[in-house]
Amino acid sequence: MASKVQVPKFSLHHDFNDGFDFDGHVVDPTFSRWNMEEDDVAGQLKDDSFKKRVEVLEQLIITVKRNGGRLPYADGESIFRSLALALSDSNWEIRTKCIQLLLEIIPNLGDDIDSYMSLVLNKMLASIGDSKVTVRRMVIQALHAYMKYTHNLPAIFEALVNTGLENENLSVRREMVNSLPVILTQEFITHDMSKIINSLAKKLLDTSTEGNLRDSSLLTLNKIESMVGERSFSDYFSKLTVPLQKYYLQLSGKRDDGYYNETDNDYYQRGNNNMHQGITNDSRRGYIEDTLEFGLIPSHILSRINDQKDFRTRAQAVEELKSIIISKSNEISTSLLPHMNLFISFLSNLLDDANFKIINVTLEIILNLVEKLDKTAKNFLKQLTSALLKRMGDNKIVIRQLVMSIIIKLMRATSPQAVIDVIEDNLQHRNSRVRQETINFIIAALLTFPSYEFDLPAICQAVGPTLTDVKRAVRQAALECFATLAQGMGSGQLQPLVSAVDQVELSTDGEGLMAAVQARLARKQLPKLTSDGLVEYATQTPSSATVRSSSAQQSADTEWIMAVASTARSARSDSIELESVSMSARSTPVVTEVSAPTPAPRRFMSAGRGRNKLPWEEDRDERGGFYNTLPNSAPIQTFPEDAPPKPRQIWVGEVDTQQRPSAPERQSPKRRTTVVMLAAQEEPDNGSYTQMYQQKLRRQQAPAARVVRPE
C-alpha cells in the first residue's frame, strides 16, 4: 500500500489556495472539482471490499491536502459519522488512514471542531489500546492536536478518564496511563486535572496479578507532579480521599520527608477539618501517619497486604483485617461506608491472589461485611456479586461453601429475587462450573425462602436454556432446579414451567427435553441442602462406564443428561456400549446386521476381560507350538465328557465311606491318560536340541504319570 502513487481519481474544487497546490504549482482548472457526494463516501466506507474502503480514504486525504486541510463539503457531519465507523474497522490499515485524515483536518475545523470531533472522540480514544504501534502513535498525535485547537478542554479531560482510564479493556487503560505524560504537555498545566489525578490515584490500590497498573500509575503521577509543580500538585492532592493521600505518600517515599511543608497549614486545614487549630506541625505529621485507610483500616495493614514478596506477611495482614471487620459494627456504617465501593474493589483484587489462605480469609471478610451492612448491602449488590464471580467455579469445596454462605446472606439482607436478578447473567458464563454453581444458588434459595418471594415464571425463563447445555453437570443441575420450581408452583399451576420448556425445545435442538423434565418431576424427589450449605441432588447420574456395562433401560431424564456426546471419544464410547449390550445376552458370538451407514469401530478388550490369553499366546496355540507341552505344574488328568467323575474327599489309604452306586449300575473304571502321555506321540524326534530336551523331560516324568493311574 505504501508503494502506491496516490493520484486522486475524483475531481476536486479548490476554493482555498487560489489555483496553487502545496508545492506552488498551478493546478489545472479542469482538475478542480470533487464530484463525490457525502453519501457516496459513507457508502464506500461501509463497503465490504477492503480495497474500496482504503481507496476512498486515500482520495479524501489527497483532496484535503490539496484543499488546504479542509473537507470538500460545507457540512462534514455525515463524513465524521462515517469516520467513526471506520475507526471501528477490523483492519488496522483502515484505522490508520482514518486517523491520518483526522490529523489533516483537525487544525482547520474552526468553530465546528468540538461538534465534529465529539462524533469520533470515543472511538479514537479506544484505538489507543490497538495492538499496532503505528495506530497508537497516531492516536496520541491526533489527540494532542485536538487538545490544542479545542474550545472545550475539560470535556476532553473527562473523556480521557471515562473512555481511557476507566475503560473495560485492560489494553486501553494501560496505554492511556502510559501515554498521559506525552499527552499532557506544559501548555495544559493551567487547566484542572483533578479528575485525571483522582482516577490515577485509585489505580494505586490495584493489587491484582493480571493487569496491575499500580507502578505505571505511580510513575505517571510523579511525572505530572514534576510538570505542574509541587504547589499545584498539592491542591490536587488535597482533593483525594485520605486513604489515597496516605498510600501515595507511602509508595512515593515522601511520607517521612516533610512533604509539602511550605503549604502545611493550608493543606491540613483543607483536608482535615476535624483537627484542632492549635496542634503543631509534628503533631499533624503524626496524625497523617496514624490516618486510617478507607476510614477504618490502619495504613500499616494495607502496606503489608500489598507486599508481593512475602505471602506470609500478606496472609497475616489479611487476618488482622478480618479481625478489624469483625470487631467493628458502628464504624462500618459510618467510617467505612463512604469508601465502600473502593473497599469492595480492594477485596475483589485480593480474590485474585494465588494463595489459598488469603482467598479463604478474604471471603470470610466479605461474609462479615455483608452481615454488618445488613439492609445497606442492597446498594452494593452488583459490586459484591461481581467480586464473588471470581470464585464461584472454584474446585475447592471450602471456597464454594463460603461463596454459597455469602449469597444466602445477601438474599436475607436484601431479597432472594433481587440477588437472582443480578447473578442470572452468569448462566451464560463461558465456564461451565460457574453456570452450574449459579443454578445451585437458585436451588438453594428456592429451598430456603418461601415461594412468594420469587418470580417463579421469570426464573423458569432464565434457567430454561441451560436444560440444553453442552455439559452434563449443568443439565443435571437445571433438571434439579426445575423439579424445585415445580414444587414451589404447586400442582395444576405448572403452565409457566411447561411454556419455558416448550420454548427451549422448539428454539433449540431439544427433542426429548419435555419427556426428560416429565420423568424428573415423576420421581417426586427434591434436592436438599447439606449441613455444609451445599446443594445435594436427589438423583445421581451414572458414569459412562456404568451405562456401558448395564443393559437396563435408563429413564428419560438420565438419558437426556447422558445424551451429551460432542466429541469423537464419546461417540466411540456409545458404539462400544451398543455392541456390549447386544453381545451380553448371548453365550456364543453371532453375526448381527448393523443398519448404521458406517461400521462400528473395533473393540479393544483389556486383558482378563473377555479373553484368557494374550494375543501372541493365542496365535502360538493355533500354530501348535511346542511351548504348550512343557510341564509347568502337576500333570493334568483328562476325563470322558459323558460323565465327569465325582471327586473323592479322602486321603490315600483311607476307607471310602461315601455311598457308591450299585454293582450293575457301576461303570468299570477307565484308564486316565495324562497330557504328558498324549504328547509323547505327537511329534517324532528330529534331532534338535529342543526335542532332545523334551524327551529327557518325558523320561523323567514317566514314573510320575504311572502313579496317578486308578487302582
mmCIF file of N, CA and C in Angstrom, residues 29-108:
data_model
loop_
_atom_site.group_PDB
_atom_site.id
_atom_site.type_symbol
_atom_site.label_atom_id
_atom_site.label_comp_id
_atom_site.label_asym_id
_atom_site.label_seq_id
_atom_site.Cartn_x
_atom_site.Cartn_y
_atom_site.Cartn_z
ATOM 1 N N PRO A 29 -7.312 23.908 -14.085
ATOM 2 C CA PRO A 29 -8.706 24.198 -13.763
ATOM 3 C C PRO A 29 -9.649 23.071 -14.119
ATOM 4 N N THR A 30 -9.270 22.269 -15.105
ATOM 5 C CA THR A 30 -10.147 21.151 -15.470
ATOM 6 C C THR A 30 -10.112 20.057 -14.422
ATOM 7 N N PHE A 31 -9.118 20.111 -13.540
ATOM 8 C CA PHE A 31 -8.990 19.088 -12.496
ATOM 9 C C PHE A 31 -9.234 19.746 -11.143
ATOM 10 N N SER A 32 -10.351 20.431 -11.028
ATOM 11 C CA SER A 32 -10.553 21.281 -9.855
ATOM 12 C C SER A 32 -11.910 21.104 -9.214
ATOM 13 N N ARG A 33 -12.564 19.985 -9.344
ATOM 14 C CA ARG A 33 -13.872 19.835 -8.734
ATOM 15 C C ARG A 33 -14.037 18.404 -8.213
ATOM 16 N N TRP A 34 -14.428 18.290 -6.938
ATOM 17 C CA TRP A 34 -14.703 16.999 -6.276
ATOM 18 C C TRP A 34 -16.183 16.693 -6.445
ATOM 19 N N ASN A 35 -16.472 15.637 -7.162
ATOM 20 C CA ASN A 35 -17.859 15.336 -7.510
ATOM 21 C C ASN A 35 -18.487 14.272 -6.635
ATOM 22 N N MET A 36 -17.770 13.700 -5.710
ATOM 23 C CA MET A 36 -18.294 12.610 -4.902
ATOM 24 C C MET A 36 -19.120 13.170 -3.748
ATOM 25 N N GLU A 37 -20.358 12.704 -3.615
ATOM 26 C CA GLU A 37 -21.248 13.194 -2.580
ATOM 27 C C GLU A 37 -20.909 12.566 -1.224
ATOM 28 N N GLU A 38 -21.445 13.191 -0.159
ATOM 29 C CA GLU A 38 -21.191 12.671 1.186
ATOM 30 C C GLU A 38 -21.720 11.254 1.352
ATOM 31 N N ASP A 39 -22.890 10.994 0.791
ATOM 32 C CA ASP A 39 -23.477 9.659 0.924
ATOM 33 C C ASP A 39 -22.644 8.611 0.203
ATOM 34 N N ASP A 40 -22.033 9.006 -0.918
ATOM 35 C CA ASP A 40 -21.175 8.062 -1.641
ATOM 36 C C ASP A 40 -19.938 7.713 -0.821
ATOM 37 N N VAL A 41 -19.379 8.719 -0.158
ATOM 38 C CA VAL A 41 -18.221 8.464 0.700
ATOM 39 C C VAL A 41 -18.606 7.540 1.847
ATOM 40 N N ALA A 42 -19.743 7.825 2.470
ATOM 41 C CA ALA A 42 -20.203 6.977 3.573
ATOM 42 C C ALA A 42 -20.464 5.562 3.096
ATOM 43 N N GLY A 43 -21.035 5.429 1.899
ATOM 44 C CA GLY A 43 -21.312 4.095 1.368
ATOM 45 C C GLY A 43 -20.050 3.304 1.103
ATOM 46 N N GLN A 44 -19.016 3.964 0.565
ATOM 47 C CA GLN A 44 -17.773 3.247 0.291
ATOM 48 C C GLN A 44 -17.040 2.878 1.575
ATOM 49 N N LEU A 45 -17.164 3.713 2.599
ATOM 50 C CA LEU A 45 -16.523 3.373 3.873
ATOM 51 C C LEU A 45 -17.193 2.183 4.546
ATOM 52 N N LYS A 46 -18.437 1.904 4.186
ATOM 53 C CA LYS A 46 -19.150 0.748 4.724
ATOM 54 C C LYS A 46 -19.079 -0.456 3.801
ATOM 55 N N ASP A 47 -18.423 -0.306 2.656
ATOM 56 C CA ASP A 47 -18.369 -1.389 1.677
ATOM 57 C C ASP A 47 -17.597 -2.584 2.228
ATOM 58 N N ASP A 48 -17.998 -3.781 1.793
ATOM 59 C CA ASP A 48 -17.319 -4.996 2.256
ATOM 60 C C ASP A 48 -15.916 -5.122 1.680
ATOM 61 N N SER A 49 -15.664 -4.457 0.576
ATOM 62 C CA SER A 49 -14.364 -4.549 -0.079
ATOM 63 C C SER A 49 -13.346 -3.675 0.643
ATOM 64 N N PHE A 50 -12.272 -4.290 1.084
ATOM 65 C CA PHE A 50 -11.205 -3.533 1.735
ATOM 66 C C PHE A 50 -10.590 -2.531 0.767
ATOM 67 N N LYS A 51 -10.474 -2.915 -0.483
ATOM 68 C CA LYS A 51 -9.860 -2.043 -1.482
ATOM 69 C C LYS A 51 -10.643 -0.750 -1.641
ATOM 70 N N LYS A 52 -11.976 -0.848 -1.667
ATOM 71 C CA LYS A 52 -12.797 0.354 -1.825
ATOM 72 C C LYS A 52 -12.719 1.243 -0.591
ATOM 73 N N ARG A 53 -12.688 0.636 0.587
ATOM 74 C CA ARG A 53 -12.645 1.429 1.809
ATOM 75 C C ARG A 53 -11.341 2.216 1.914
ATOM 76 N N VAL A 54 -10.238 1.547 1.647
ATOM 77 C CA VAL A 54 -8.955 2.231 1.762
ATOM 78 C C VAL A 54 -8.772 3.228 0.625
ATOM 79 N N GLU A 55 -9.362 2.948 -0.527
ATOM 80 C CA GLU A 55 -9.237 3.853 -1.672
ATOM 81 C C GLU A 55 -9.925 5.183 -1.415
ATOM 82 N N VAL A 56 -11.130 5.137 -0.864
ATOM 83 C CA VAL A 56 -11.842 6.387 -0.622
ATOM 84 C C VAL A 56 -11.150 7.210 0.455
ATOM 85 N N LEU A 57 -10.545 6.559 1.450
ATOM 86 C CA LEU A 57 -9.806 7.300 2.474
ATOM 87 C C LEU A 57 -8.555 7.946 1.887
ATOM 88 N N GLU A 58 -7.867 7.240 1.006
ATOM 89 C CA GLU A 58 -6.683 7.812 0.367
ATOM 90 C C GLU A 58 -7.048 9.032 -0.473
ATOM 91 N N GLN A 59 -8.157 8.931 -1.202
ATOM 92 C CA GLN A 59 -8.576 10.062 -2.031
ATOM 93 C C GLN A 59 -8.999 11.249 -1.173
ATOM 94 N N LEU A 60 -9.629 10.975 -0.044
ATOM 95 C CA LEU A 60 -10.003 12.065 0.857
ATOM 96 C C LEU A 60 -8.769 12.754 1.428
ATOM 97 N N ILE A 61 -7.752 11.975 1.783
ATOM 98 C CA ILE A 61 -6.520 12.560 2.324
ATOM 99 C C ILE A 61 -5.856 13.459 1.287
ATOM 100 N N ILE A 62 -5.775 12.983 0.039
ATOM 101 C CA ILE A 62 -5.172 13.788 -1.028
ATOM 102 C C ILE A 62 -5.984 15.057 -1.268
ATOM 103 N N THR A 63 -7.299 14.900 -1.279
ATOM 104 C CA THR A 63 -8.166 16.051 -1.519
ATOM 105 C C THR A 63 -8.038 17.080 -0.410
ATOM 106 N N VAL A 64 -8.006 16.623 0.844
ATOM 107 C CA VAL A 64 -7.878 17.543 1.975
ATOM 108 C C VAL A 64 -6.545 18.285 1.915
ATOM 109 N N LYS A 65 -5.479 17.592 1.562
ATOM 110 C CA LYS A 65 -4.175 18.253 1.457
ATOM 111 C C LYS A 65 -4.188 19.321 0.371
ATOM 112 N N ARG A 66 -4.813 19.025 -0.749
ATOM 113 C CA ARG A 66 -4.865 19.988 -1.850
ATOM 114 C C ARG A 66 -5.804 21.148 -1.527
ATOM 115 N N ASN A 67 -6.763 20.922 -0.643
ATOM 116 C CA ASN A 67 -7.713 21.972 -0.276
ATOM 117 C C ASN A 67 -7.291 22.734 0.969
ATOM 118 N N GLY A 68 -6.029 22.655 1.326
ATOM 119 C CA GLY A 68 -5.559 23.417 2.481
ATOM 120 C C GLY A 68 -6.001 22.839 3.803
ATOM 121 N N GLY A 69 -6.206 21.531 3.869
ATOM 122 C CA GLY A 69 -6.582 20.875 5.112
ATOM 123 C C GLY A 69 -8.055 20.953 5.419
ATOM 124 N N ARG A 70 -8.873 21.199 4.387
ATOM 125 C CA ARG A 70 -10.313 21.314 4.591
ATOM 126 C C ARG A 70 -11.038 20.247 3.786
ATOM 127 N N LEU A 71 -12.155 19.779 4.340
ATOM 128 C CA LEU A 71 -13.001 18.835 3.620
ATOM 129 C C LEU A 71 -13.718 19.545 2.479
ATOM 130 N N PRO A 72 -13.981 18.852 1.383
ATOM 131 C CA PRO A 72 -14.656 19.478 0.238
ATOM 132 C C PRO A 72 -16.165 19.534 0.408
ATOM 133 N N TYR A 73 -16.637 19.673 1.664
ATOM 134 C CA TYR A 73 -18.075 19.716 1.927
ATOM 135 C C TYR A 73 -18.361 20.844 2.905
ATOM 136 N N ALA A 74 -19.505 21.449 2.709
ATOM 137 C CA ALA A 74 -19.911 22.507 3.635
ATOM 138 C C ALA A 74 -20.317 21.933 4.980
ATOM 139 N N ASP A 75 -20.985 20.783 4.964
ATOM 140 C CA ASP A 75 -21.416 20.115 6.195
ATOM 141 C C ASP A 75 -20.704 18.774 6.284
ATOM 142 N N GLY A 76 -19.785 18.648 7.230
ATOM 143 C CA GLY A 76 -19.000 17.420 7.331
ATOM 144 C C GLY A 76 -19.509 16.432 8.354
ATOM 145 N N GLU A 77 -20.719 16.630 8.870
ATOM 146 C CA GLU A 77 -21.225 15.742 9.920
ATOM 147 C C GLU A 77 -21.341 14.304 9.433
ATOM 148 N N SER A 78 -21.868 14.110 8.223
ATOM 149 C CA SER A 78 -22.016 12.749 7.698
ATOM 150 C C SER A 78 -20.659 12.089 7.492
ATOM 151 N N ILE A 79 -19.652 12.894 7.092
ATOM 152 C CA ILE A 79 -18.311 12.341 6.919
ATOM 153 C C ILE A 79 -17.750 11.880 8.256
ATOM 154 N N PHE A 80 -17.940 12.672 9.303
ATOM 155 C CA PHE A 80 -17.415 12.294 10.616
ATOM 156 C C PHE A 80 -18.148 11.077 11.180
ATOM 157 N N ARG A 81 -19.420 10.955 10.893
ATOM 158 C CA ARG A 81 -20.130 9.747 11.319
ATOM 159 C C ARG A 81 -19.572 8.516 10.608
ATOM 160 N N SER A 82 -19.225 8.674 9.351
ATOM 161 C CA SER A 82 -18.628 7.559 8.612
ATOM 162 C C SER A 82 -17.226 7.255 9.128
ATOM 163 N N LEU A 83 -16.491 8.307 9.519
ATOM 164 C CA LEU A 83 -15.158 8.081 10.076
ATOM 165 C C LEU A 83 -15.233 7.357 11.415
ATOM 166 N N ALA A 84 -16.293 7.606 12.182
ATOM 167 C CA ALA A 84 -16.467 6.890 13.449
ATOM 168 C C ALA A 84 -16.615 5.394 13.204
ATOM 169 N N LEU A 85 -17.312 5.027 12.133
ATOM 170 C CA LEU A 85 -17.425 3.611 11.774
ATOM 171 C C LEU A 85 -16.087 3.064 11.299
ATOM 172 N N ALA A 86 -15.349 3.880 10.548
ATOM 173 C CA ALA A 86 -14.054 3.421 10.048
ATOM 174 C C ALA A 86 -13.063 3.194 11.183
ATOM 175 N N LEU A 87 -13.187 3.959 12.266
ATOM 176 C CA LEU A 87 -12.294 3.765 13.412
ATOM 177 C C LEU A 87 -12.548 2.446 14.126
ATOM 178 N N SER A 88 -13.697 1.829 13.873
ATOM 179 C CA SER A 88 -14.006 0.515 14.449
ATOM 180 C C SER A 88 -13.749 -0.609 13.462
ATOM 181 N N ASP A 89 -13.141 -0.300 12.324
ATOM 182 C CA ASP A 89 -12.891 -1.309 11.299
ATOM 183 C C ASP A 89 -11.940 -2.376 11.830
ATOM 184 N N SER A 90 -12.143 -3.608 11.357
ATOM 185 C CA SER A 90 -11.304 -4.718 11.817
ATOM 186 C C SER A 90 -9.900 -4.666 11.240
ATOM 187 N N ASN A 91 -9.705 -3.928 10.155
ATOM 188 C CA ASN A 91 -8.395 -3.835 9.517
ATOM 189 C C ASN A 91 -7.646 -2.623 10.049
ATOM 190 N N TRP A 92 -6.439 -2.832 10.508
ATOM 191 C CA TRP A 92 -5.694 -1.752 11.137
ATOM 192 C C TRP A 92 -5.283 -0.680 10.135
ATOM 193 N N GLU A 93 -5.137 -1.021 8.859
ATOM 194 C CA GLU A 93 -4.771 -0.025 7.860
ATOM 195 C C GLU A 93 -5.899 0.982 7.656
ATOM 196 N N ILE A 94 -7.147 0.514 7.732
ATOM 197 C CA ILE A 94 -8.280 1.428 7.615
ATOM 198 C C ILE A 94 -8.274 2.401 8.784
ATOM 199 N N ARG A 95 -8.029 1.885 9.989
ATOM 200 C CA ARG A 95 -7.991 2.757 11.165
ATOM 201 C C ARG A 95 -6.855 3.779 11.055
ATOM 202 N N THR A 96 -5.720 3.336 10.520
ATOM 203 C CA THR A 96 -4.587 4.242 10.363
ATOM 204 C C THR A 96 -4.902 5.363 9.383
ATOM 205 N N LYS A 97 -5.493 5.013 8.240
ATOM 206 C CA LYS A 97 -5.860 6.028 7.250
ATOM 207 C C LYS A 97 -6.877 7.015 7.816
ATOM 208 N N CYS A 98 -7.800 6.496 8.605
ATOM 209 C CA CYS A 98 -8.828 7.355 9.193
ATOM 210 C C CYS A 98 -8.209 8.371 10.151
ATOM 211 N N ILE A 99 -7.305 7.926 11.010
ATOM 212 C CA ILE A 99 -6.655 8.846 11.953
ATOM 213 C C ILE A 99 -5.758 9.827 11.205
ATOM 214 N N GLN A 100 -5.119 9.356 10.140
ATOM 215 C CA GLN A 100 -4.301 10.249 9.320
ATOM 216 C C GLN A 100 -5.146 11.366 8.709
ATOM 217 N N LEU A 101 -6.354 11.024 8.264
ATOM 218 C CA LEU A 101 -7.264 12.039 7.734
ATOM 219 C C LEU A 101 -7.661 13.041 8.817
ATOM 220 N N LEU A 102 -7.918 12.542 10.033
ATOM 221 C CA LEU A 102 -8.270 13.446 11.131
ATOM 222 C C LEU A 102 -7.124 14.401 11.448
ATOM 223 N N LEU A 103 -5.889 13.905 11.389
ATOM 224 C CA LEU A 103 -4.736 14.767 11.638
ATOM 225 C C LEU A 103 -4.669 15.919 10.635
ATOM 226 N N GLU A 104 -5.102 15.663 9.409
ATOM 227 C CA GLU A 104 -5.050 16.693 8.376
ATOM 228 C C GLU A 104 -6.131 17.751 8.554
ATOM 229 N N ILE A 105 -7.307 17.349 9.032
ATOM 230 C CA ILE A 105 -8.435 18.289 9.041
ATOM 231 C C ILE A 105 -8.660 18.962 10.393
ATOM 232 N N ILE A 106 -8.108 18.411 11.491
ATOM 233 C CA ILE A 106 -8.354 18.992 12.819
ATOM 234 C C ILE A 106 -7.936 20.462 12.904
ATOM 235 N N PRO A 107 -6.758 20.859 12.395
ATOM 236 C CA PRO A 107 -6.370 22.275 12.554
ATOM 237 C C PRO A 107 -7.268 23.263 11.815
ATOM 238 N N ASN A 108 -8.102 22.803 10.895
ATOM 239 C CA ASN A 108 -8.884 23.716 10.070
ATOM 240 C C ASN A 108 -10.387 23.558 10.264
#
